[in-house]
Tab-separated table of C-alpha atoms and ligand atoms in Angstrom:
chain	number	residue	atom	x	y	z
A	1482	MET	CA	-148.379	-60.487	29.294
A	1483	THR	CA	-146.633	-63.670	30.451
A	1484	THR	CA	-145.989	-64.357	34.104
A	1485	ALA	CA	-142.537	-64.624	35.632
A	1486	ALA	CA	-141.236	-68.216	35.561
A	1487	ALA	CA	-139.460	-69.584	38.633
A	1488	ILE	CA	-135.716	-69.694	38.029
A	1489	SER	CA	-133.544	-72.402	39.530
A	1490	LYS	CA	-131.130	-70.872	42.030
A	1491	SER	CA	-128.692	-73.787	41.958
A	1492	PHE	CA	-126.735	-75.818	39.411
A	1493	GLY	CA	-125.147	-79.272	39.607
A	1494	LEU	CA	-121.638	-78.616	38.328
A	1495	GLY	CA	-120.167	-81.712	36.676
A	1496	GLY	CA	-123.281	-83.541	37.837
A	1497	ASP	CA	-122.080	-83.805	41.440
A	1498	LEU	CA	-121.360	-80.353	42.919
A	1499	GLU	CA	-124.530	-78.441	43.775
A	1500	ILE	CA	-123.720	-74.709	43.877
A	1501	ASN	CA	-125.687	-71.482	43.969
A	1502	ARG	CA	-125.831	-70.035	40.471
A	1503	LEU	CA	-124.876	-66.511	41.494
A	1504	GLY	CA	-121.179	-66.642	42.330
A	1505	PHE	CA	-118.395	-64.148	42.971
A	1506	GLY	CA	-115.450	-63.204	40.730
A	1507	ALA	CA	-112.270	-62.600	42.726
A	1508	MET	CA	-110.300	-60.692	40.066
A	1509	ARG	CA	-111.241	-57.280	41.460
A	1510	ILE	CA	-109.828	-57.854	44.953
A	1511	VAL	CA	-106.182	-57.389	43.862
A	1512	GLY	CA	-104.135	-54.375	42.707
A	1513	GLU	CA	-104.740	-52.043	39.742
A	1514	GLY	CA	-104.461	-53.795	36.342
A	1515	VAL	CA	-105.016	-57.125	38.162
A	1516	TRP	CA	-101.397	-56.710	39.320
A	1517	GLY	CA	-99.942	-56.880	42.820
A	1518	GLU	CA	-101.473	-56.282	46.211
A	1519	PRO	CA	-104.768	-54.397	46.674
A	1520	LYS	CA	-104.630	-50.995	48.395
A	1521	ASP	CA	-106.595	-52.446	51.312
A	1522	PRO	CA	-106.076	-56.226	51.691
A	1523	GLU	CA	-108.321	-56.384	54.778
A	1524	ASN	CA	-111.173	-54.942	52.706
A	1525	SER	CA	-110.608	-57.703	50.110
A	1526	ARG	CA	-110.786	-60.353	52.828
A	1527	LYS	CA	-113.978	-58.718	54.209
A	1528	VAL	CA	-115.626	-58.775	50.754
A	1529	LEU	CA	-114.810	-62.485	50.412
A	1530	ARG	CA	-116.188	-63.326	53.868
A	1531	ARG	CA	-119.326	-61.250	53.254
A	1532	ALA	CA	-119.933	-63.067	49.953
A	1533	VAL	CA	-119.922	-66.410	51.775
A	1534	GLU	CA	-122.147	-64.999	54.558
A	1535	LEU	CA	-124.636	-63.976	51.859
A	1536	GLY	CA	-124.801	-67.543	50.549
A	1537	VAL	CA	-122.233	-67.412	47.722
A	1538	ASN	CA	-120.573	-70.822	47.476
A	1539	PHE	CA	-118.955	-70.511	44.052
A	1540	ILE	CA	-115.911	-68.238	43.924
A	1541	ASP	CA	-113.959	-67.790	40.709
A	1542	THR	CA	-110.264	-66.901	40.754
A	1543	ALA	CA	-107.045	-67.585	38.797
A	1544	ASP	CA	-103.343	-68.026	39.465
A	1545	ALA	CA	-102.812	-64.963	37.245
A	1546	TYR	CA	-104.846	-62.550	39.419
A	1547	GLY	CA	-101.995	-60.714	41.090
A	1548	PRO	CA	-100.408	-63.191	40.149
A	1549	ASP	CA	-100.977	-65.348	43.240
A	1550	VAL	CA	-102.592	-62.520	45.250
A	1551	SER	CA	-106.267	-63.420	44.734
A	1552	GLU	CA	-105.706	-67.109	45.547
A	1553	ARG	CA	-103.630	-66.211	48.609
A	1554	LEU	CA	-106.286	-63.783	49.914
A	1555	ILE	CA	-108.983	-66.449	49.451
A	1556	GLY	CA	-106.850	-68.959	51.387
A	1557	GLU	CA	-106.332	-66.398	54.157
A	1558	ALA	CA	-109.917	-65.172	54.369
A	1559	LEU	CA	-111.996	-68.297	53.900
A	1560	THR	CA	-110.131	-71.215	55.496
A	1561	PRO	CA	-111.273	-73.408	57.061
A	1562	TYR	CA	-113.760	-73.402	54.175
A	1563	ARG	CA	-117.415	-73.497	55.079
A	1564	ASP	CA	-119.105	-76.741	53.940
A	1565	GLY	CA	-120.143	-76.569	50.302
A	1566	VAL	CA	-117.949	-73.570	49.390
A	1567	MET	CA	-116.294	-74.250	46.078
A	1568	ILE	CA	-113.307	-72.361	44.680
A	1569	ALA	CA	-112.854	-72.440	40.923
A	1570	THR	CA	-109.406	-71.433	39.729
A	1571	LYS	CA	-107.580	-71.212	36.408
A	1572	GLY	CA	-104.090	-71.591	34.991
A	1573	GLY	CA	-102.384	-71.023	31.658
A	1574	LEU	CA	-102.104	-67.207	31.475
A	1575	THR	CA	-98.841	-65.565	32.542
A	1576	ARG	CA	-98.324	-61.942	33.586
A	1577	GLN	CA	-95.639	-59.478	32.501
A	1578	GLY	CA	-97.012	-56.430	34.325
A	1579	PRO	CA	-100.275	-54.514	34.961
A	1580	GLY	CA	-102.842	-55.317	32.257
A	1581	LYS	CA	-100.433	-57.674	30.411
A	1582	TRP	CA	-101.300	-61.333	29.756
A	1583	GLN	CA	-99.661	-64.126	27.696
A	1584	PRO	CA	-100.889	-67.713	27.405
A	1585	VAL	CA	-98.504	-70.555	28.287
A	1586	GLY	CA	-99.944	-74.060	28.043
A	1587	ARG	CA	-96.832	-76.224	28.351
A	1588	PRO	CA	-97.578	-79.302	30.485
A	1589	GLU	CA	-94.759	-78.744	33.008
A	1590	TYR	CA	-95.835	-75.130	33.557
A	1591	LEU	CA	-99.515	-76.016	34.046
A	1592	THR	CA	-98.528	-78.756	36.495
A	1593	GLN	CA	-96.454	-76.281	38.537
A	1594	GLN	CA	-99.360	-73.825	38.577
A	1595	VAL	CA	-101.856	-76.440	39.787
A	1596	GLU	CA	-99.458	-77.251	42.644
A	1597	MET	CA	-99.162	-73.520	43.460
A	1598	SER	CA	-102.956	-73.057	43.404
A	1599	LEU	CA	-103.381	-75.952	45.841
A	1600	ARG	CA	-100.775	-74.407	48.154
A	1601	LEU	CA	-102.179	-70.855	48.101
A	1602	LEU	CA	-105.816	-71.897	48.364
A	1603	LYS	CA	-104.875	-74.386	51.128
A	1604	LEU	CA	-106.705	-77.197	49.357
A	1605	GLU	CA	-105.882	-80.824	48.652
A	1606	ARG	CA	-108.023	-80.881	45.536
A	1607	LEU	CA	-109.252	-78.170	43.147
A	1608	ASP	CA	-112.996	-78.654	42.564
A	1609	LEU	CA	-112.870	-76.791	39.247
A	1610	TRP	CA	-109.674	-75.987	37.341
A	1611	GLN	CA	-110.088	-74.018	34.119
A	1612	LEU	CA	-107.617	-73.624	31.242
A	1613	HIS	CA	-107.507	-69.792	31.195
A	1614	ARG	CA	-106.552	-69.662	27.500
A	1615	ILE	CA	-105.597	-72.201	24.865
A	1616	ASP	CA	-101.925	-71.491	24.075
A	1617	PRO	CA	-101.545	-71.228	20.273
A	1618	LYS	CA	-97.968	-72.530	20.650
A	1619	THR	CA	-98.981	-75.752	22.468
A	1620	PRO	CA	-101.504	-78.317	21.173
A	1621	VAL	CA	-104.507	-78.282	23.526
A	1622	GLU	CA	-104.226	-82.082	23.724
A	1623	GLU	CA	-100.809	-81.644	25.417
A	1624	SER	CA	-102.042	-78.989	27.867
A	1625	LEU	CA	-105.108	-81.000	28.827
A	1626	GLY	CA	-103.102	-84.236	28.880
A	1627	ALA	CA	-101.150	-82.851	31.855
A	1628	ILE	CA	-104.402	-81.819	33.530
A	1629	LYS	CA	-105.841	-85.291	32.989
A	1630	GLU	CA	-102.862	-86.787	34.845
A	1631	LEU	CA	-103.440	-84.385	37.753
A	1632	GLN	CA	-107.117	-85.331	37.738
A	1633	GLN	CA	-106.161	-89.017	37.905
A	1634	GLN	CA	-103.908	-88.191	40.877
A	1635	GLY	CA	-106.933	-86.653	42.650
A	1636	LYS	CA	-105.592	-83.071	42.567
A	1637	ILE	CA	-108.347	-81.787	40.267
A	1638	ARG	CA	-112.022	-82.746	40.378
A	1639	HIS	CA	-113.503	-81.040	37.319
A	1640	VAL	CA	-112.068	-79.223	34.302
A	1641	GLY	CA	-113.294	-76.171	32.397
A	1642	LEU	CA	-112.178	-73.911	29.544
A	1643	SER	CA	-112.103	-70.148	29.052
A	1644	GLU	CA	-112.518	-67.931	25.947
A	1645	VAL	CA	-113.261	-70.745	23.529
A	1646	LYS	CA	-115.395	-71.343	20.465
A	1647	VAL	CA	-117.617	-74.399	19.919
A	1648	PRO	CA	-115.064	-76.359	17.785
A	1649	GLU	CA	-112.433	-75.827	20.515
A	1650	ILE	CA	-114.817	-77.186	23.162
A	1651	GLU	CA	-115.454	-80.237	20.995
A	1652	GLN	CA	-111.707	-80.740	20.465
A	1653	ALA	CA	-111.068	-80.524	24.225
A	1654	ARG	CA	-113.921	-82.902	25.059
A	1655	LYS	CA	-112.109	-85.605	23.064
A	1656	VAL	CA	-109.292	-85.409	25.657
A	1657	ILE	CA	-111.122	-84.811	28.927
A	1658	ASP	CA	-114.611	-84.233	30.318
A	1659	ILE	CA	-115.342	-80.481	30.200
A	1660	VAL	CA	-117.892	-79.256	32.763
A	1661	SER	CA	-117.682	-75.473	32.254
A	1662	VAL	CA	-116.874	-72.720	29.775
A	1663	GLN	CA	-116.006	-69.180	30.876
A	1664	ASN	CA	-116.374	-66.561	28.101
A	1665	LYS	CA	-116.986	-62.816	27.926
A	1666	TYR	CA	-120.749	-62.346	27.755
A	1667	ASN	CA	-123.440	-59.997	29.030
A	1668	ILE	CA	-126.785	-58.551	27.934
A	1669	GLY	CA	-124.984	-55.969	25.769
A	1670	ASP	CA	-122.331	-58.338	24.335
A	1671	ARG	CA	-123.732	-61.609	23.023
A	1672	ALA	CA	-120.952	-62.575	20.603
A	1673	HIS	CA	-120.746	-66.004	22.281
A	1674	GLU	CA	-124.487	-66.782	21.985
A	1675	ASP	CA	-123.685	-69.974	20.010
A	1676	VAL	CA	-121.464	-71.143	22.892
A	1677	VAL	CA	-124.267	-70.437	25.396
A	1678	GLU	CA	-126.606	-72.534	23.213
A	1679	TYR	CA	-124.039	-75.365	22.976
A	1680	CYS	CA	-123.500	-75.360	26.755
A	1681	THR	CA	-127.248	-75.308	27.432
A	1682	LYS	CA	-127.745	-78.291	25.108
A	1683	HIS	CA	-124.922	-80.290	26.725
A	1684	ASP	CA	-125.579	-79.205	30.335
A	1685	ILE	CA	-122.150	-77.574	30.575
A	1686	ALA	CA	-121.933	-74.576	32.928
A	1687	PHE	CA	-121.508	-71.269	31.089
A	1688	ILE	CA	-119.709	-68.754	33.302
A	1689	PRO	CA	-119.983	-65.273	31.755
A	1690	TRP	CA	-117.131	-62.946	32.626
A	1691	PHE	CA	-117.764	-59.197	32.388
A	1692	PRO	CA	-121.389	-59.851	33.510
A	1693	VAL	CA	-121.960	-56.154	34.250
A	1694	ALA	CA	-119.468	-55.076	31.531
A	1695	ALA	CA	-116.975	-53.933	34.178
A	1696	GLY	CA	-119.498	-51.427	35.466
A	1697	GLU	CA	-120.107	-49.941	32.000
A	1698	LEU	CA	-123.702	-51.206	31.917
A	1699	ALA	CA	-124.251	-49.633	35.328
A	1700	ARG	CA	-123.187	-46.159	34.135
A	1701	PRO	CA	-125.864	-43.506	34.911
A	1702	GLY	CA	-127.676	-42.497	31.739
A	1703	GLY	CA	-126.724	-45.788	29.992
A	1704	LYS	CA	-129.082	-47.785	27.758
A	1705	LEU	CA	-130.656	-49.742	30.598
A	1706	ASP	CA	-130.886	-46.954	33.153
A	1707	LYS	CA	-134.521	-46.004	32.504
A	1708	VAL	CA	-135.839	-49.533	32.255
A	1709	ALA	CA	-134.051	-50.552	35.486
A	1710	LYS	CA	-135.643	-47.633	37.363
A	1711	ALA	CA	-139.059	-48.684	36.036
A	1712	HIS	CA	-138.512	-52.118	37.639
A	1713	ASP	CA	-137.190	-50.709	40.888
A	1714	ALA	CA	-133.785	-52.310	40.276
A	1715	THR	CA	-130.292	-51.096	39.431
A	1716	VAL	CA	-128.787	-51.757	36.012
A	1717	SER	CA	-126.282	-54.213	37.539
A	1718	GLN	CA	-129.122	-56.145	39.144
A	1719	LEU	CA	-131.065	-56.199	35.896
A	1720	SER	CA	-127.990	-57.381	33.932
A	1721	LEU	CA	-127.308	-60.205	36.409
A	1722	ALA	CA	-130.974	-61.207	36.662
A	1723	TRP	CA	-131.134	-61.352	32.848
A	1724	LEU	CA	-128.197	-63.784	32.810
A	1725	LEU	CA	-129.899	-66.007	35.409
A	1726	HIS	CA	-133.091	-65.907	33.361
A	1727	HIS	CA	-131.448	-66.451	29.952
A	1728	SER	CA	-130.237	-70.051	30.443
A	1729	PRO	CA	-130.303	-72.422	33.435
A	1730	VAL	CA	-126.614	-73.278	32.827
A	1731	ILE	CA	-125.417	-69.666	33.230
A	1732	LEU	CA	-123.467	-68.998	36.448
A	1733	PRO	CA	-122.683	-65.255	36.701
A	1734	ILE	CA	-119.587	-64.261	38.714
A	1735	PRO	CA	-119.812	-60.475	39.207
A	1736	GLY	CA	-116.556	-59.024	40.502
A	1737	THR	CA	-116.266	-56.199	42.982
A	1738	SER	CA	-114.059	-54.840	45.716
A	1739	SER	CA	-117.038	-53.117	47.338
A	1740	ILE	CA	-119.293	-54.666	49.986
A	1741	GLU	CA	-122.069	-52.303	48.903
A	1742	HIS	CA	-121.875	-53.476	45.264
A	1743	LEU	CA	-121.609	-57.107	46.409
A	1744	GLU	CA	-124.816	-56.828	48.433
A	1745	GLU	CA	-126.565	-55.048	45.561
A	1746	ASN	CA	-125.454	-57.746	43.086
A	1747	ILE	CA	-126.632	-60.601	45.315
A	1748	ARG	CA	-130.117	-59.050	45.483
A	1749	SER	CA	-130.401	-59.506	41.686
A	1750	GLN	CA	-131.602	-63.057	42.467
A	1751	ASP	CA	-134.852	-61.494	43.667
A	1752	VAL	CA	-135.578	-59.644	40.397
A	1753	SER	CA	-138.380	-61.559	38.728
A	1754	LEU	CA	-139.884	-60.409	35.426
A	1755	SER	CA	-142.136	-61.905	32.764
A	1756	ASP	CA	-140.848	-63.104	29.371
A	1757	ASP	CA	-142.469	-60.044	27.744
A	1758	GLU	CA	-140.623	-57.730	30.108
A	1759	TRP	CA	-137.312	-59.498	29.428
A	1760	ALA	CA	-137.910	-59.171	25.676
A	1761	GLU	CA	-138.372	-55.402	26.114
A	1762	ILE	CA	-135.155	-55.206	28.139
A	1763	GLU	CA	-133.190	-57.165	25.528
A	1764	ALA	CA	-134.456	-54.759	22.879
A	1765	ALA	CA	-133.373	-51.786	25.007
A	1766	ALA	CA	-129.881	-53.292	25.441
A	1767	LYS	CA	-129.293	-53.637	21.672
B	202	NAP	N1	-111.860	-65.982	32.016
B	202	NAP	C1	-111.408	-64.785	31.763
B	202	NAP	O1	-110.639	-64.563	30.834
B	202	NAP	C2	-111.838	-63.666	32.658
B	202	NAP	C3	-111.552	-62.333	32.301
B	202	NAP	C4	-111.988	-61.325	33.163
B	202	NAP	C5	-112.661	-61.659	34.317
B	202	NAP	N2	-112.894	-62.959	34.656
B	202	NAP	C6	-113.636	-63.344	35.875
B	202	NAP	O2	-114.930	-62.797	35.777
B	202	NAP	C7	-115.223	-62.001	36.917
B	202	NAP	C8	-116.142	-60.887	36.521
B	202	NAP	O3	-115.543	-60.094	35.504
B	202	NAP	P1	-115.139	-58.577	35.727
B	202	NAP	O4	-114.798	-58.381	37.165
B	202	NAP	O5	-114.133	-58.223	34.709
B	202	NAP	O6	-116.415	-57.836	35.259
B	202	NAP	P2	-117.783	-57.351	35.942
B	202	NAP	O7	-118.167	-58.232	37.063
B	202	NAP	O8	-118.711	-57.170	34.789
B	202	NAP	O9	-117.418	-55.914	36.447
B	202	NAP	C9	-116.645	-55.665	37.577
B	202	NAP	C10	-116.493	-54.160	37.657
B	202	NAP	O10	-117.776	-53.582	37.766
B	202	NAP	C11	-117.883	-52.845	38.958
B	202	NAP	N3	-119.146	-53.257	39.613
B	202	NAP	C12	-119.482	-54.481	40.110
B	202	NAP	N4	-120.716	-54.460	40.658
B	202	NAP	C13	-121.171	-53.186	40.489
B	202	NAP	C14	-122.368	-52.525	40.858
B	202	NAP	N5	-123.346	-53.172	41.499
B	202	NAP	N6	-122.493	-51.205	40.545
B	202	NAP	C15	-121.515	-50.547	39.908
B	202	NAP	N7	-120.331	-51.117	39.538
B	202	NAP	C16	-120.162	-52.420	39.836
B	202	NAP	C17	-116.693	-53.221	39.823
B	202	NAP	O11	-116.188	-52.082	40.489
B	202	NAP	P3	-116.194	-51.997	42.104
B	202	NAP	O12	-115.043	-52.826	42.564
B	202	NAP	O13	-116.040	-50.541	42.350
B	202	NAP	O14	-117.518	-52.527	42.546
B	202	NAP	C18	-115.673	-53.714	38.812
B	202	NAP	O15	-114.843	-52.665	38.376
B	202	NAP	C19	-113.839	-61.577	37.413
B	202	NAP	O16	-113.866	-61.143	38.752
B	202	NAP	C20	-113.043	-62.819	37.165
B	202	NAP	O17	-113.264	-63.755	38.226
B	202	NAP	C21	-112.498	-63.960	33.820
């Protein structure tokens, strides 16, 4: 039996922004289908404030969540921002209704959206701006060219990508420095393992979305239910702790509209298991 190794709780994003690795995803604080206002906006603001109280200083959002609603709620709830709190946003996905998404990567559109994000988040600079999707109709060099200009103007600090494969990351890195990649990934869905390996090798943050598989992994009677009980943890906690353990560049951003789930998810930082125990858990998740 191996002993549990100490896991770093922080990560230096882009080499200069030290953040706590366990963040918060602000997609679940808006209306159904990531569309419109939430049923209880004050609850959304409370969840955001509680996350910061609990030490979260990395909050992920996007112009498309609502659209505009998640960024606006963050601006309302968290300003003036506590020192060290970093908001990561995204642009490049448009909305046509609940659950509908279309990429648009034209330079003039991305520029407008960066300006809108700054306004709603009440910021003068975006610490991390991520291209939500590469638009197949616009060369990525053109999309990122506009972002590079905004970076040179001081409106964006660091740039990341979302839902990309290794060759796309390499293509983008020829245009601009890429500090993060946000792809769908969790203990039960490891299709992007090669991207995790690439990011680990190049010290690029890997931000897994769907870290608790939208609650699916947490379903009672699911594959990890028994093993979580044996370790006195919930399945969500085990799934998040596994991500923290799996690579030092992984920054999980669990999303929730519930203070109870938020508090439970934050406690996953305290789950500490040996390599042998993690190997058993990975086998159970297959
Ligand atoms: N880049 C992209 O394309 C992309 C796509 C999707 C999401 N994201 C980002 O990634 C973040 C995380 O993704 P996600 O929100 O889709 O997936 P997730 O964090 O895996 O799952 C969130 C869902 O799980 C439930 N949940 C959370 N904690 C729980 C717990 N402890 N017990 C039981 N259920 C729990 C939440 O419901 P309750 O509200 O009831 O807790 C919510 O419905 C988003 O918030 C967003 O910032 C990015």
